[in-house]
CSV table of C-alpha atoms and ligand atoms in Angstrom, one decimal:
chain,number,residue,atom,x,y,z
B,26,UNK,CA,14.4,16.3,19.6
B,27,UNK,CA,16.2,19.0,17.4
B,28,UNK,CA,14.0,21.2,15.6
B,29,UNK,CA,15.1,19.6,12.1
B,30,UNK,CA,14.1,16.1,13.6
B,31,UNK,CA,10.6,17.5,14.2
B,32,UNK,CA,10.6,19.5,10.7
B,33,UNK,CA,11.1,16.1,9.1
B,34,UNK,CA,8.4,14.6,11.1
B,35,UNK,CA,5.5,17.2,10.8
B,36,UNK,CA,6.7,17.3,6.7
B,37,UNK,CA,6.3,13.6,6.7
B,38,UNK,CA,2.8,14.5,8.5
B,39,UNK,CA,1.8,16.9,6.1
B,40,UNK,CA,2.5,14.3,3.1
B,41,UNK,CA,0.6,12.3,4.5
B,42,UNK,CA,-2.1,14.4,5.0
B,43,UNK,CA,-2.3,16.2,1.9
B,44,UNK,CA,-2.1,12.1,0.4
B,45,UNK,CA,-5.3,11.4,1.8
B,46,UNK,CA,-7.2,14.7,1.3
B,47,UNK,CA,-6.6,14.5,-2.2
B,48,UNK,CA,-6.9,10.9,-2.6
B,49,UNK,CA,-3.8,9.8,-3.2
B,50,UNK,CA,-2.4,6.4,-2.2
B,51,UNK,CA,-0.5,6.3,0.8
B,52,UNK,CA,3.2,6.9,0.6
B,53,UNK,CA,2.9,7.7,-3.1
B,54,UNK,CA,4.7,11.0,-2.5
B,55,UNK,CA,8.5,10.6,-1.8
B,56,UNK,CA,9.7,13.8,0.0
B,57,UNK,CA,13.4,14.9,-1.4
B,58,UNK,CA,15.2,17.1,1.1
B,59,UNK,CA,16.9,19.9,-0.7
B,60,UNK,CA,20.4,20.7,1.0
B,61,UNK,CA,22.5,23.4,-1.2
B,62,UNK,CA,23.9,26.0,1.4
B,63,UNK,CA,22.9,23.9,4.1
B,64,UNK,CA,25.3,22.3,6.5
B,65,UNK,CA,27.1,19.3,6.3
B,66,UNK,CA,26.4,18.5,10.4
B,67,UNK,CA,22.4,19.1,9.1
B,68,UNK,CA,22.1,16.6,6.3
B,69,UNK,CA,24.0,14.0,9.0
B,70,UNK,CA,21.5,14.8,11.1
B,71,UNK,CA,18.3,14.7,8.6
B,72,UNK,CA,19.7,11.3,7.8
B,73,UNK,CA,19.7,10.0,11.6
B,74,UNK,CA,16.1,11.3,11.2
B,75,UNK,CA,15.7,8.3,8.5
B,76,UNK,CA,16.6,10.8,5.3
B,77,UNK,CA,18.5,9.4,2.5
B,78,UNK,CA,17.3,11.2,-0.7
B,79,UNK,CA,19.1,14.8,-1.0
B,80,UNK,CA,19.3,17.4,-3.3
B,81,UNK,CA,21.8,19.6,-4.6
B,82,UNK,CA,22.0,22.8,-7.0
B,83,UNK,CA,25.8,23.7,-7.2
B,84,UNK,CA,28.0,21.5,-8.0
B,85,UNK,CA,31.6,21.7,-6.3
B,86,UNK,CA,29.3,22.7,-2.6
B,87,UNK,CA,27.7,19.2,-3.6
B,88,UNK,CA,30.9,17.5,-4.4
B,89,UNK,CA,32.3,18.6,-0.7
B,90,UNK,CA,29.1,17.0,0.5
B,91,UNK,CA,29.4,14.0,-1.3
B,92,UNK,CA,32.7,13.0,-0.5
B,93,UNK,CA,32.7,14.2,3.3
B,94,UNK,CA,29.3,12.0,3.5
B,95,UNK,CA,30.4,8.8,1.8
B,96,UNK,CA,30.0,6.8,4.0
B,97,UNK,CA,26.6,7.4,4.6
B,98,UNK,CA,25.3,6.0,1.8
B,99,UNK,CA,23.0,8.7,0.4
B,100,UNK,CA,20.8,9.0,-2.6
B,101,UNK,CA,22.3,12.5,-4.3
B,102,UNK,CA,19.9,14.6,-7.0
B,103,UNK,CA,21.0,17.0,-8.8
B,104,UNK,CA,18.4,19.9,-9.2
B,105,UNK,CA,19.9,23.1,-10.7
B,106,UNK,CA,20.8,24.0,-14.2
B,107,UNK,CA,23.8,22.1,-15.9
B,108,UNK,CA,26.0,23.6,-17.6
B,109,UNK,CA,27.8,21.9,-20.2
B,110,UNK,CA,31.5,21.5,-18.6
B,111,UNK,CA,29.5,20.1,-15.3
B,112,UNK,CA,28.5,17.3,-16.9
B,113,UNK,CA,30.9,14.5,-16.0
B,114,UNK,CA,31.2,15.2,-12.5
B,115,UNK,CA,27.7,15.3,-12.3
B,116,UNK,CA,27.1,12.0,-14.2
B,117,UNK,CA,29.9,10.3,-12.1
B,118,UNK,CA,28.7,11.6,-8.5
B,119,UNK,CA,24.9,11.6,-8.5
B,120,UNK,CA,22.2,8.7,-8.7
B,121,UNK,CA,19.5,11.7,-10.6
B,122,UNK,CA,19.5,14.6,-12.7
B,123,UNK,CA,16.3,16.3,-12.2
B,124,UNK,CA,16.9,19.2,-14.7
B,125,UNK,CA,18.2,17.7,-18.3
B,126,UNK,CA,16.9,20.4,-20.5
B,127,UNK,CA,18.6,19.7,-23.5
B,128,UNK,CA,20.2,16.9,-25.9
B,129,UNK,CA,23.3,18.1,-26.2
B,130,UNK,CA,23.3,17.7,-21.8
B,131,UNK,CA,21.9,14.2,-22.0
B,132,UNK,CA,24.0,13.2,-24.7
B,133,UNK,CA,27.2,14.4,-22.5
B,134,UNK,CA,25.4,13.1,-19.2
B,135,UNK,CA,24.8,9.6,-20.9
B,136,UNK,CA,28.3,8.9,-22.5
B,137,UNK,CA,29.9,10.0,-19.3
B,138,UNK,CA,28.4,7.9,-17.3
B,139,UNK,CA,29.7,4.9,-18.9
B,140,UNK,CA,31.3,2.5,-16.9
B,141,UNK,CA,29.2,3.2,-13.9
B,142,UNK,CA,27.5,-0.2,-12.7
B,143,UNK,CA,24.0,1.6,-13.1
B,144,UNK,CA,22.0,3.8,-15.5
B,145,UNK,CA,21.7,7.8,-14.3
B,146,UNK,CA,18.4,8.4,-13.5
B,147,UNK,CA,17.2,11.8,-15.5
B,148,UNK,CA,14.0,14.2,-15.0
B,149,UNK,CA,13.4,16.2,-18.3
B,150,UNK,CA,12.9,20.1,-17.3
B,151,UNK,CA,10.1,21.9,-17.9
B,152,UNK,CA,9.5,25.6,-18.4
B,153,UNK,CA,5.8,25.8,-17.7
B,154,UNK,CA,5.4,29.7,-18.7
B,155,UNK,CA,8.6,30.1,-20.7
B,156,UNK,CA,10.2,32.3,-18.2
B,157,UNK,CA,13.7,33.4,-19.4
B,158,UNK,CA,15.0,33.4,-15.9
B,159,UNK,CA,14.6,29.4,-15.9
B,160,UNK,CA,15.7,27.0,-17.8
B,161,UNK,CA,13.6,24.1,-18.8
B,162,UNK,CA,12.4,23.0,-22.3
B,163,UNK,CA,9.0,23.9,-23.8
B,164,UNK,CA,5.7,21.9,-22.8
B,165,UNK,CA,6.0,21.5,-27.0
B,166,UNK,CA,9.0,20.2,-27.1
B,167,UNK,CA,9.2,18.0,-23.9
B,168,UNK,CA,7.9,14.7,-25.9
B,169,UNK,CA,11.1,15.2,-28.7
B,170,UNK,CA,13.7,15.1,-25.7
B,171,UNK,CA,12.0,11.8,-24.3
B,172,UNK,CA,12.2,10.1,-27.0
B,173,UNK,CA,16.1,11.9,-27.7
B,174,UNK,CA,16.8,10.6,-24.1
B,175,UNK,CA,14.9,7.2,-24.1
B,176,UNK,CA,16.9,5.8,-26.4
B,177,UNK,CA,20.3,7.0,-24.9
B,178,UNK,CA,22.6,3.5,-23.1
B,179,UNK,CA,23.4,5.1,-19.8
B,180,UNK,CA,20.1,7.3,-18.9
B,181,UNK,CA,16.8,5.7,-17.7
B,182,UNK,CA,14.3,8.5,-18.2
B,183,UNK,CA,12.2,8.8,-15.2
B,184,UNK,CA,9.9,11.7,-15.1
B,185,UNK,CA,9.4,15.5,-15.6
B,186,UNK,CA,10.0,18.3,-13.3
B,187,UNK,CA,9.2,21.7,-13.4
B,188,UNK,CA,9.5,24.9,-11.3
B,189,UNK,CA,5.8,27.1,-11.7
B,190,UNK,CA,6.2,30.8,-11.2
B,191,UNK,CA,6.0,31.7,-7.7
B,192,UNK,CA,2.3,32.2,-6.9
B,193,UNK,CA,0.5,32.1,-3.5
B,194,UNK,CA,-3.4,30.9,-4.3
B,195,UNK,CA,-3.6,27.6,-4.0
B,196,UNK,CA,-5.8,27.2,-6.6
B,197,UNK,CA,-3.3,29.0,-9.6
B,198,UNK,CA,-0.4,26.9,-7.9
B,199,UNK,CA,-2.4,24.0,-9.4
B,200,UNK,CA,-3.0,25.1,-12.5
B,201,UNK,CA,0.4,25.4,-13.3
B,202,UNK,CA,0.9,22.4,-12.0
B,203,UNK,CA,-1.7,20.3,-13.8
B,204,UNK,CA,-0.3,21.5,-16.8
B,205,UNK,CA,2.5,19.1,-16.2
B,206,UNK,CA,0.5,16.4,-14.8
B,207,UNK,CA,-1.2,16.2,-17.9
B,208,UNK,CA,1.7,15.7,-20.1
B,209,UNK,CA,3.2,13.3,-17.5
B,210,UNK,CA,0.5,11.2,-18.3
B,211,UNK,CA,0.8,11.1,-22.0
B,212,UNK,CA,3.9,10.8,-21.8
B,213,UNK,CA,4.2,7.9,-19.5
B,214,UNK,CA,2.5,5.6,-21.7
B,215,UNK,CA,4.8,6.1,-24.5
B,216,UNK,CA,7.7,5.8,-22.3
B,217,UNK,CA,7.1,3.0,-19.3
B,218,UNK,CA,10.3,3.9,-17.2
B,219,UNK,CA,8.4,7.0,-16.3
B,220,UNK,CA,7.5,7.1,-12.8
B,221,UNK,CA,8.7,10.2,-11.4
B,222,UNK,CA,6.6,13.5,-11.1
B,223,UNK,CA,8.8,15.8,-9.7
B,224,UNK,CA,7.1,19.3,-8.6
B,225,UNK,CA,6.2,21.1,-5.2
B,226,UNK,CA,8.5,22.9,-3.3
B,227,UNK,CA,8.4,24.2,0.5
B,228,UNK,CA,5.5,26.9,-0.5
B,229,UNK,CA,3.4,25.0,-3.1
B,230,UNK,CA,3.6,21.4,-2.5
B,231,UNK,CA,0.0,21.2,-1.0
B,232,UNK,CA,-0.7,22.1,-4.5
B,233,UNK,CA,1.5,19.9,-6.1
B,234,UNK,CA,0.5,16.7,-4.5
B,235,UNK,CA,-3.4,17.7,-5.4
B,236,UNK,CA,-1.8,17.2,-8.9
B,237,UNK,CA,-0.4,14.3,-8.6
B,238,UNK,CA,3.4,14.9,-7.4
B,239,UNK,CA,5.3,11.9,-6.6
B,240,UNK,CA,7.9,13.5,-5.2
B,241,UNK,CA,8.5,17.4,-3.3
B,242,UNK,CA,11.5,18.8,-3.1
B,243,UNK,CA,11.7,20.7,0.0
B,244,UNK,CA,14.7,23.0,1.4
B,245,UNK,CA,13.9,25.5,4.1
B,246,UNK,CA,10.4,24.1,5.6
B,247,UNK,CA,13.0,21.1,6.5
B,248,UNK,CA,16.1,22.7,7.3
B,249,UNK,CA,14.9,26.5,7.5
B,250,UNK,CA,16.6,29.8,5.8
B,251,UNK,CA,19.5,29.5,3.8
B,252,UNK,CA,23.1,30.7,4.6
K,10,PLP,C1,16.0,25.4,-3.9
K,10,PLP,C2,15.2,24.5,-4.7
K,10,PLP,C3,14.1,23.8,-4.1
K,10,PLP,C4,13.8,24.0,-2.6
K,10,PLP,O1,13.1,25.2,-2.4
K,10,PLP,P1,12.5,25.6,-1.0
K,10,PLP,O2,11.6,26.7,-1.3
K,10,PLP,O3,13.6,25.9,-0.1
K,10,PLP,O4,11.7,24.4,-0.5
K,10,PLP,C5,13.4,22.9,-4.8
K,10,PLP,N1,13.7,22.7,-6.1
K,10,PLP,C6,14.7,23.3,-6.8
K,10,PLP,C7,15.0,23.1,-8.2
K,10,PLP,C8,15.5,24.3,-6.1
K,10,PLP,O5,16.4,25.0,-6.7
């Protein structure tokens, strides 16, 4: 067994795990494997291991990917800021944006992806402490983009995702987190195609999944240090 084969597996494990601890149904969590400056030979062999959701934050890297892994069949997200002149490419080569922070981005990503048989699925951003280094919209001003993006042909809003400050305590990595929880349930019952929790990463997503995470986006716990 390679030792990414056996990542996957004691991963899958811990989801399991941390499901049950913190009474969560089983399988509720889907685990996203986060690939940017990782191999093309290792996301092959993550998806021998039964992987088919990957994640990507730079575009023409991901583009490589993408075409080299065609045939595959894979499920590509796109997690890192988009700028602007990205757009198309992103709308016509991924199945999910997790990071729309803005209008003028959804309004770009939706009429782009016109003529593609199906809608692009979108995560709205959040910027939980309103840290300049990351991008993300305000908690305040997350209900105006669903409603912006909602109502947009080619987009089926999903979810929220956020990126908490980098904190080691389990229980502050939760606070953050439930901070976003909350308004994903607000939100969801205003908007029903909302399904998608998108938080935890490979240092916090014990945390996350406490707080009701549906899906971790894990890079080097899976596929270790970045090149
Ligand atoms: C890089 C990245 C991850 C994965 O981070 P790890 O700490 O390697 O698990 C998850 N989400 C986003 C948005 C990222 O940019």
């Amino acid at each position: 067994m390679t030792v990414l084969a056996k990542n996957i597996q004691v991963i899958g494990d811990c989801l399991r795990q941390f499901e049950q601890r913190y009474n969560r149904p089983p399988n509720s969590v889907q685990l996203l494997a986060v690939s940017k400056k990782q191999s093309i030979e290792k996301i092959r062999q993550a998806n021998a291991a039964g992987l088919v959701d990957f994640g990507e934050n730079y575009l023409q890297e991901a583009l490589h990917k993408i075409e080299n892994l065609q045939k595959l069949g894979l499920c590509w997200h796109f997690i890192g800021p988009v700028q602007t002149n990205k757009t198309r490419a992103i709308a016509e080569h991924f199945q999910w944006v997790h990071s729309v922070d803005r209008g003028k981005i959804a309004k770009r990503l939706s009429q782009q992806r016109a003529g593609n048989s199906s809608a692009l699925n979108v995560c709205v951003q959040v910027n939980l402490a309103n840290e300049e280094s990351k991008s993300g919209t305000t908690l305040q001003q997350t209900r105006e983009l669903c409603d912006y993006i909602a109502q947009l042909p080619n987009l089926r809003l999903r979810g929220l995702m956020a990126i908490p400050e980098a904190v080691q305590n389990l229980d502050s990595q939760r606070a953050s987190f439930k901070l976003l929880s909350l308004e994903f349930d607000r939100l969801k019952v205003l908007f029903p195609t909302m399904d998608t929790l998108s938080m935890g990463m490979s240092n916090d997503f014990e945390a996350a999944i406490a707080e009701g995470s549906t899906l971790v986006r894990i890079g080097t716990a899976l596929f270790g240090s970045r090149v």
